[in-house]
CSV table of N, CA and C in Angstrom, one decimal:
chain,number,residue,atom,x,y,z
S,210,GLN,N,80.5,68.3,88.4
S,210,GLN,CA,80.3,68.5,89.8
S,210,GLN,C,80.7,69.9,90.2
S,211,VAL,N,80.0,70.4,91.2
S,211,VAL,CA,80.2,71.8,91.7
S,211,VAL,C,80.4,71.7,93.2
S,212,GLN,N,81.4,72.5,93.6
S,212,GLN,CA,81.7,72.6,95.0
S,212,GLN,C,81.4,74.0,95.5
S,213,LEU,N,80.9,74.1,96.7
S,213,LEU,CA,80.6,75.4,97.3
S,213,LEU,C,81.3,75.5,98.6
S,214,VAL,N,82.0,76.6,98.8
S,214,VAL,CA,82.7,76.8,100.1
S,214,VAL,C,82.2,78.1,100.7
S,215,GLU,N,81.6,78.0,101.8
S,215,GLU,CA,81.0,79.2,102.5
S,215,GLU,C,81.9,79.7,103.6
S,216,SER,N,81.8,80.9,103.9
S,216,SER,CA,82.6,81.5,105.0
S,216,SER,C,81.9,82.8,105.5
S,217,GLY,N,82.3,83.3,106.6
S,217,GLY,CA,81.8,84.5,107.1
S,217,GLY,C,80.8,84.5,108.3
S,218,GLY,N,80.4,83.3,108.7
S,218,GLY,CA,79.5,83.2,109.8
S,218,GLY,C,80.3,83.4,111.1
S,219,GLY,N,79.5,83.5,112.2
S,219,GLY,CA,80.1,83.7,113.5
S,219,GLY,C,79.2,84.3,114.5
S,220,LEU,N,79.8,84.8,115.5
S,220,LEU,CA,79.0,85.4,116.6
S,220,LEU,C,79.0,86.9,116.5
S,221,VAL,N,77.9,87.5,116.6
S,221,VAL,CA,77.7,89.0,116.5
S,221,VAL,C,76.7,89.4,117.5
S,222,GLU,N,76.9,90.7,118.0
S,222,GLU,CA,75.9,91.2,118.9
S,222,GLU,C,74.7,91.7,118.2
S,223,PRO,N,73.5,91.8,118.8
S,223,PRO,CA,72.3,92.3,118.2
S,223,PRO,C,72.6,93.7,117.7
S,224,GLY,N,72.1,94.0,116.5
S,224,GLY,CA,72.4,95.2,115.8
S,224,GLY,C,73.6,95.2,114.9
S,225,GLY,N,74.4,94.2,115.1
S,225,GLY,CA,75.6,94.1,114.3
S,225,GLY,C,75.5,93.6,112.9
S,226,SER,N,76.6,93.4,112.2
S,226,SER,CA,76.6,93.0,110.8
S,226,SER,C,77.5,91.9,110.5
S,227,LEU,N,77.2,91.1,109.5
S,227,LEU,CA,78.0,90.0,109.0
S,227,LEU,C,77.9,90.0,107.5
S,228,ARG,N,79.0,89.5,106.9
S,228,ARG,CA,79.0,89.3,105.5
S,228,ARG,C,79.4,87.8,105.2
S,229,LEU,N,78.4,87.1,104.6
S,229,LEU,CA,78.7,85.7,104.3
S,229,LEU,C,79.1,85.6,102.8
S,230,SER,N,80.0,84.7,102.5
S,230,SER,CA,80.5,84.5,101.2
S,230,SER,C,80.3,83.0,100.8
S,231,CYS,N,80.1,82.8,99.5
S,231,CYS,CA,80.0,81.4,99.0
S,231,CYS,C,80.7,81.4,97.7
S,232,ALA,N,81.8,80.6,97.6
S,232,ALA,CA,82.5,80.5,96.3
S,232,ALA,C,82.2,79.2,95.7
S,233,ALA,N,81.8,79.2,94.4
S,233,ALA,CA,81.5,78.0,93.7
S,233,ALA,C,82.7,77.7,92.7
S,234,SER,N,83.0,76.4,92.6
S,234,SER,CA,84.0,75.9,91.7
S,234,SER,C,83.5,74.6,91.1
S,235,GLY,N,84.2,74.3,89.9
S,235,GLY,CA,83.8,73.1,89.2
S,235,GLY,C,83.1,73.4,87.9
S,236,SER,N,82.2,72.6,87.6
S,236,SER,CA,81.5,72.6,86.3
S,236,SER,C,80.4,73.6,86.3
S,237,ILE,N,80.7,74.9,86.1
S,237,ILE,CA,79.7,75.9,86.3
S,237,ILE,C,79.4,76.5,84.9
S,238,PHE,N,78.1,76.4,84.5
S,238,PHE,CA,77.7,76.9,83.3
S,238,PHE,C,76.5,77.9,83.5
S,239,SER,N,76.5,79.0,82.8
S,239,SER,CA,75.4,80.0,82.9
S,239,SER,C,74.2,79.5,82.2
S,240,PRO,N,73.0,79.9,82.5
S,240,PRO,CA,72.7,80.8,83.6
S,240,PRO,C,72.7,80.1,84.9
S,241,THR,N,72.9,80.8,86.0
S,241,THR,CA,72.8,80.2,87.3
S,241,THR,C,72.0,81.2,88.2
S,242,ILE,N,71.4,80.6,89.2
S,242,ILE,CA,70.8,81.3,90.3
S,242,ILE,C,71.6,80.9,91.6
S,243,MET,N,72.1,81.9,92.3
S,243,MET,CA,72.8,81.7,93.5
S,243,MET,C,72.0,82.3,94.7
S,244,GLY,N,72.0,81.7,95.8
S,244,GLY,CA,71.2,82.2,96.9
S,244,GLY,C,71.6,81.7,98.2
S,245,TRP,N,70.9,82.2,99.2
S,245,TRP,CA,71.1,81.9,100.6
S,245,TRP,C,69.8,81.4,101.2
S,246,TYR,N,69.9,80.4,102.0
S,246,TYR,CA,68.7,79.9,102.8
S,246,TYR,C,69.2,79.7,104.2
S,247,HIS,N,68.2,79.7,105.1
S,247,HIS,CA,68.6,79.4,106.5
S,247,HIS,C,67.6,78.3,107.0
S,248,GLN,N,68.1,77.6,108.0
S,248,GLN,CA,67.4,76.5,108.6
S,248,GLN,C,67.7,76.3,110.1
S,249,ALA,N,66.7,76.5,110.8
S,249,ALA,CA,66.8,76.3,112.3
S,249,ALA,C,66.5,74.8,112.6
S,250,PRO,N,67.1,74.3,113.7
S,250,PRO,CA,66.8,72.9,114.1
S,250,PRO,C,65.4,72.5,114.1
S,251,GLY,N,65.0,71.5,113.4
S,251,GLY,CA,63.6,71.0,113.4
S,251,GLY,C,62.7,71.8,112.4
S,252,GLU,N,63.3,72.7,111.7
S,252,GLU,CA,62.5,73.5,110.8
S,252,GLU,C,62.9,73.2,109.4
S,253,GLU,N,62.1,73.7,108.4
S,253,GLU,CA,62.4,73.5,107.0
S,253,GLU,C,63.4,74.6,106.6
S,254,ARG,N,64.2,74.3,105.6
S,254,ARG,CA,65.1,75.3,105.1
S,254,ARG,C,64.3,76.4,104.3
S,255,GLU,N,64.6,77.6,104.6
S,255,GLU,CA,63.8,78.7,104.1
S,255,GLU,C,64.6,79.7,103.3
S,256,LEU,N,64.0,80.3,102.3
S,256,LEU,CA,64.7,81.3,101.5
S,256,LEU,C,65.1,82.6,102.3
S,257,VAL,N,66.3,83.0,102.1
S,257,VAL,CA,66.7,84.4,102.6
S,257,VAL,C,66.8,85.3,101.4
S,258,ALA,N,67.5,84.9,100.4
S,258,ALA,CA,67.6,85.8,99.2
S,258,ALA,C,68.3,85.0,98.1
S,259,THR,N,67.9,85.4,96.8
S,259,THR,CA,68.5,84.8,95.7
S,259,THR,C,68.9,85.9,94.7
S,260,ILE,N,69.8,85.6,93.8
S,260,ILE,CA,70.2,86.5,92.7
S,260,ILE,C,70.6,85.7,91.5
S,261,THR,N,70.1,86.2,90.3
S,261,THR,CA,70.4,85.6,89.1
S,261,THR,C,71.8,86.1,88.6
S,262,ASN,N,72.3,85.5,87.5
S,262,ASN,CA,73.6,86.1,87.0
S,262,ASN,C,73.3,87.4,86.2
S,263,TYR,N,72.1,87.8,86.1
S,263,TYR,CA,71.7,89.1,85.5
S,263,TYR,C,71.5,90.1,86.6
S,264,GLY,N,71.6,89.7,87.8
S,264,GLY,CA,71.5,90.6,88.9
S,264,GLY,C,70.1,90.8,89.5
S,265,LEU,N,69.1,90.0,89.0
S,265,LEU,CA,67.8,90.1,89.6
S,265,LEU,C,67.7,89.4,91.0
S,266,THR,N,67.2,90.1,91.9
S,266,THR,CA,67.2,89.6,93.3
S,266,THR,C,65.8,89.4,93.8
S,267,LYS,N,65.8,88.5,94.8
S,267,LYS,CA,64.5,88.2,95.5
S,267,LYS,C,64.9,88.0,97.0
S,268,TYR,N,64.1,88.6,97.9
S,268,TYR,CA,64.3,88.6,99.3
S,268,TYR,C,63.1,88.0,100.1
S,269,ALA,N,63.4,87.3,101.2
S,269,ALA,CA,62.3,87.0,102.1
S,269,ALA,C,61.8,88.3,102.8
S,270,ASP,N,60.5,88.3,103.0
S,270,ASP,CA,60.0,89.5,103.7
S,270,ASP,C,60.6,89.8,105.0
S,271,SER,N,61.0,88.8,105.7
S,271,SER,CA,61.6,89.0,107.0
S,271,SER,C,63.0,89.7,107.0
S,272,VAL,N,63.6,89.7,105.9
S,272,VAL,CA,65.0,90.3,105.8
S,272,VAL,C,65.0,91.5,104.9
S,273,LYS,N,64.0,91.9,104.3
S,273,LYS,CA,64.0,93.0,103.4
S,273,LYS,C,64.4,94.3,104.1
S,274,GLY,N,65.3,95.1,103.6
S,274,GLY,CA,65.8,96.3,104.2
S,274,GLY,C,67.0,96.0,105.1
S,275,ARG,N,67.2,94.8,105.5
S,275,ARG,CA,68.4,94.5,106.4
S,275,ARG,C,69.5,93.7,105.7
S,276,VAL,N,69.1,93.1,104.6
S,276,VAL,CA,70.0,92.1,103.9
S,276,VAL,C,70.2,92.5,102.4
S,277,THR,N,71.4,92.4,102.0
S,277,THR,CA,71.7,92.6,100.6
S,277,THR,C,72.5,91.4,100.0
S,278,ILE,N,72.0,90.9,98.9
S,278,ILE,CA,72.7,89.8,98.2
S,278,ILE,C,73.3,90.4,97.0
S,279,SER,N,74.6,89.9,96.7
S,279,SER,CA,75.3,90.4,95.5
S,279,SER,C,76.1,89.2,95.0
S,280,ARG,N,76.7,89.3,93.9
S,280,ARG,CA,77.5,88.3,93.3
S,280,ARG,C,78.6,88.8,92.4
S,281,ASP,N,79.7,88.1,92.3
S,281,ASP,CA,80.8,88.4,91.4
S,281,ASP,C,80.8,87.3,90.4
S,282,ASN,N,80.3,87.5,89.3
S,282,ASN,CA,80.2,86.4,88.3
S,282,ASN,C,81.6,85.9,87.8
S,283,ALA,N,82.6,86.8,87.8
S,283,ALA,CA,83.9,86.4,87.4
S,283,ALA,C,84.5,85.4,88.4
S,284,LYS,N,84.1,85.6,89.7
S,284,LYS,CA,84.6,84.7,90.7
S,284,LYS,C,83.7,83.6,91.1
S,285,ASN,N,82.5,83.6,90.5
S,285,ASN,CA,81.4,82.6,90.9
S,285,ASN,C,81.2,82.6,92.4
S,286,THR,N,81.1,83.8,92.9
S,286,THR,CA,80.9,84.0,94.3
S,286,THR,C,79.7,84.8,94.6
S,287,VAL,N,78.9,84.4,95.6
S,287,VAL,CA,77.8,85.1,96.1
S,287,VAL,C,78.0,85.6,97.5
S,288,TYR,N,77.5,86.8,97.8
S,288,TYR,CA,77.7,87.4,99.1
S,288,TYR,C,76.3,87.7,99.7
S,289,LEU,N,76.3,87.7,101.0
S,289,LEU,CA,75.1,88.1,101.8
S,289,LEU,C,75.5,89.0,102.9
S,290,GLU,N,75.2,90.3,102.7
S,290,GLU,CA,75.5,91.3,103.7
S,290,GLU,C,74.3,91.4,104.6
S,291,MET,N,74.5,91.2,105.9
S,291,MET,CA,73.4,91.2,106.8
S,291,MET,C,73.6,92.3,107.8
S,292,ASN,N,72.7,93.2,108.0
S,292,ASN,CA,72.8,94.3,108.9
S,292,ASN,C,71.7,94.3,109.9
S,293,SER,N,71.8,95.1,111.0
S,293,SER,CA,70.8,95.1,112.0
S,293,SER,C,70.3,93.7,112.5
S,294,LEU,N,71.3,92.9,112.7
S,294,LEU,CA,71.0,91.5,113.0
S,294,LEU,C,70.2,91.4,114.4
S,295,LYS,N,69.3,90.4,114.4
S,295,LYS,CA,68.5,90.2,115.6
S,295,LYS,C,68.8,88.8,116.1
S,296,PRO,N,68.5,88.6,117.4
S,296,PRO,CA,68.7,87.2,117.9
S,296,PRO,C,67.9,86.2,117.1
S,297,GLU,N,66.8,86.5,116.5
S,297,GLU,CA,66.0,85.5,115.8
S,297,GLU,C,66.6,85.2,114.4
S,298,ASP,N,67.7,85.9,114.0
S,298,ASP,CA,68.5,85.6,112.8
S,298,ASP,C,69.4,84.5,113.1
S,299,THR,N,69.5,84.1,114.4
S,299,THR,CA,70.5,83.0,114.7
S,299,THR,C,70.0,81.7,114.1
S,300,THR,N,70.8,81.1,113.3
S,300,THR,CA,70.6,79.8,112.6
S,300,THR,C,71.7,79.5,111.7
S,301,THR,N,71.6,78.4,111.0
S,301,THR,CA,72.6,78.0,110.0
S,301,THR,C,72.2,78.5,108.6
S,302,TYR,N,73.1,79.1,107.9
S,302,TYR,CA,72.9,79.7,106.6
S,302,TYR,C,73.5,78.8,105.6
S,303,TYR,N,72.8,78.5,104.5
S,303,TYR,CA,73.3,77.6,103.5
S,303,TYR,C,73.3,78.3,102.1
S,304,CYS,N,74.3,78.1,101.4
S,304,CYS,CA,74.4,78.7,100.0
S,304,CYS,C,73.8,77.6,99.1
S,305,LYS,N,73.1,78.1,98.1
S,305,LYS,CA,72.5,77.2,97.1
S,305,LYS,C,72.8,77.8,95.7
S,306,VAL,N,73.2,76.9,94.8
S,306,VAL,CA,73.5,77.3,93.4
S,306,VAL,C,72.7,76.3,92.5
S,307,THR,N,71.9,76.9,91.7
S,307,THR,CA,71.1,76.2,90.7
S,307,THR,C,71.7,76.4,89.3
S,308,ILE,N,72.1,75.4,88.6
S,308,ILE,CA,72.6,75.4,87.3
S,308,ILE,C,71.7,74.6,86.4
S,309,ARG,N,70.9,75.2,85.6
S,309,ARG,CA,69.9,74.5,84.8
S,309,ARG,C,69.0,73.8,85.8
S,310,SER,N,69.0,72.5,85.7
S,310,SER,CA,68.1,71.7,86.6
S,310,SER,C,68.9,71.1,87.8
S,311,ALA,N,70.1,71.4,87.9
S,311,ALA,CA,70.9,70.8,89.0
S,311,ALA,C,71.0,71.8,90.1
S,312,VAL,N,70.9,71.2,91.4
S,312,VAL,CA,70.9,72.1,92.6
S,312,VAL,C,72.1,71.6,93.5
S,313,TYR,N,72.9,72.6,93.9
S,313,TYR,CA,74.0,72.3,94.8
S,313,TYR,C,73.9,73.1,96.1
S,314,TRP,N,74.2,72.5,97.2
S,314,TRP,CA,74.2,73.2,98.5
S,314,TRP,C,75.5,73.2,99.1
S,315,GLY,N,75.8,74.3,99.9
S,315,GLY,CA,77.0,74.4,100.7
S,315,GLY,C,76.8,73.6,102.0
S,316,GLN,N,77.9,73.6,102.8
S,316,GLN,CA,77.8,72.8,104.0
S,316,GLN,C,77.2,73.5,105.1
S,317,GLY,N,76.9,74.8,105.0
S,317,GLY,CA,76.3,75.6,106.0
S,317,GLY,C,77.3,76.4,106.8
S,318,THR,N,76.9,77.6,107.2
S,318,THR,CA,77.7,78.4,108.1
S,318,THR,C,76.8,78.9,109.2
S,319,GLN,N,77.3,78.8,110.5
S,319,GLN,CA,76.4,79.2,111.6
S,319,GLN,C,76.5,80.7,111.9
S,320,VAL,N,75.4,81.3,112.1
S,320,VAL,CA,75.3,82.7,112.5
S,320,VAL,C,74.6,82.7,113.8
S,321,THR,N,75.3,83.4,114.8
S,321,THR,CA,74.7,83.5,116.1
S,321,THR,C,74.7,85.0,116.5
S,322,VAL,N,73.5,85.4,116.8
S,322,VAL,CA,73.3,86.8,117.2
S,322,VAL,C,73.0,86.8,118.7
S,323,SER,N,73.9,87.3,119.5
S,323,SER,CA,73.7,87.3,121.0
S,323,SER,C,74.6,88.3,121.6
S,324,SER,N,74.2,88.8,122.7
S,324,SER,CA,75.0,89.7,123.5
S,324,SER,C,75.7,89.0,124.6
C-alpha cells in the first residue's frame, strides 16, 4: 500500500506563485511515474504535469512555461512549482503515483487564485 500526503495549496493573488509537494510512503518500487492533475467541480480530472524517476517530464499545454515539476527520488517526493498563476488555475490539485500497474491518488489540495 502507498500513502500520498500533499501540501502547499492555498490562496494566492494573480501573478503569484505556489509550490505543491506530495510525499509518498509505503511499498514503493521503481520505476514510478509521479504527477499532478487538477479537477474542477463537474469536470474530469486533467493532467498538469508528470515526471518519471529518470526525470522525463510532460506538461499540459495550458501550463507550459509557468509550471515546473520536479522530484526527489530519495524522499519519494514530487513538487509542482507554479508561477504567474491565473484565476483560471483555481481548482483542486491531486498528486498521482503510478507504480507498475498500480495507481495511487492523493487527497487533493485546493489552489485558489484571487485578489
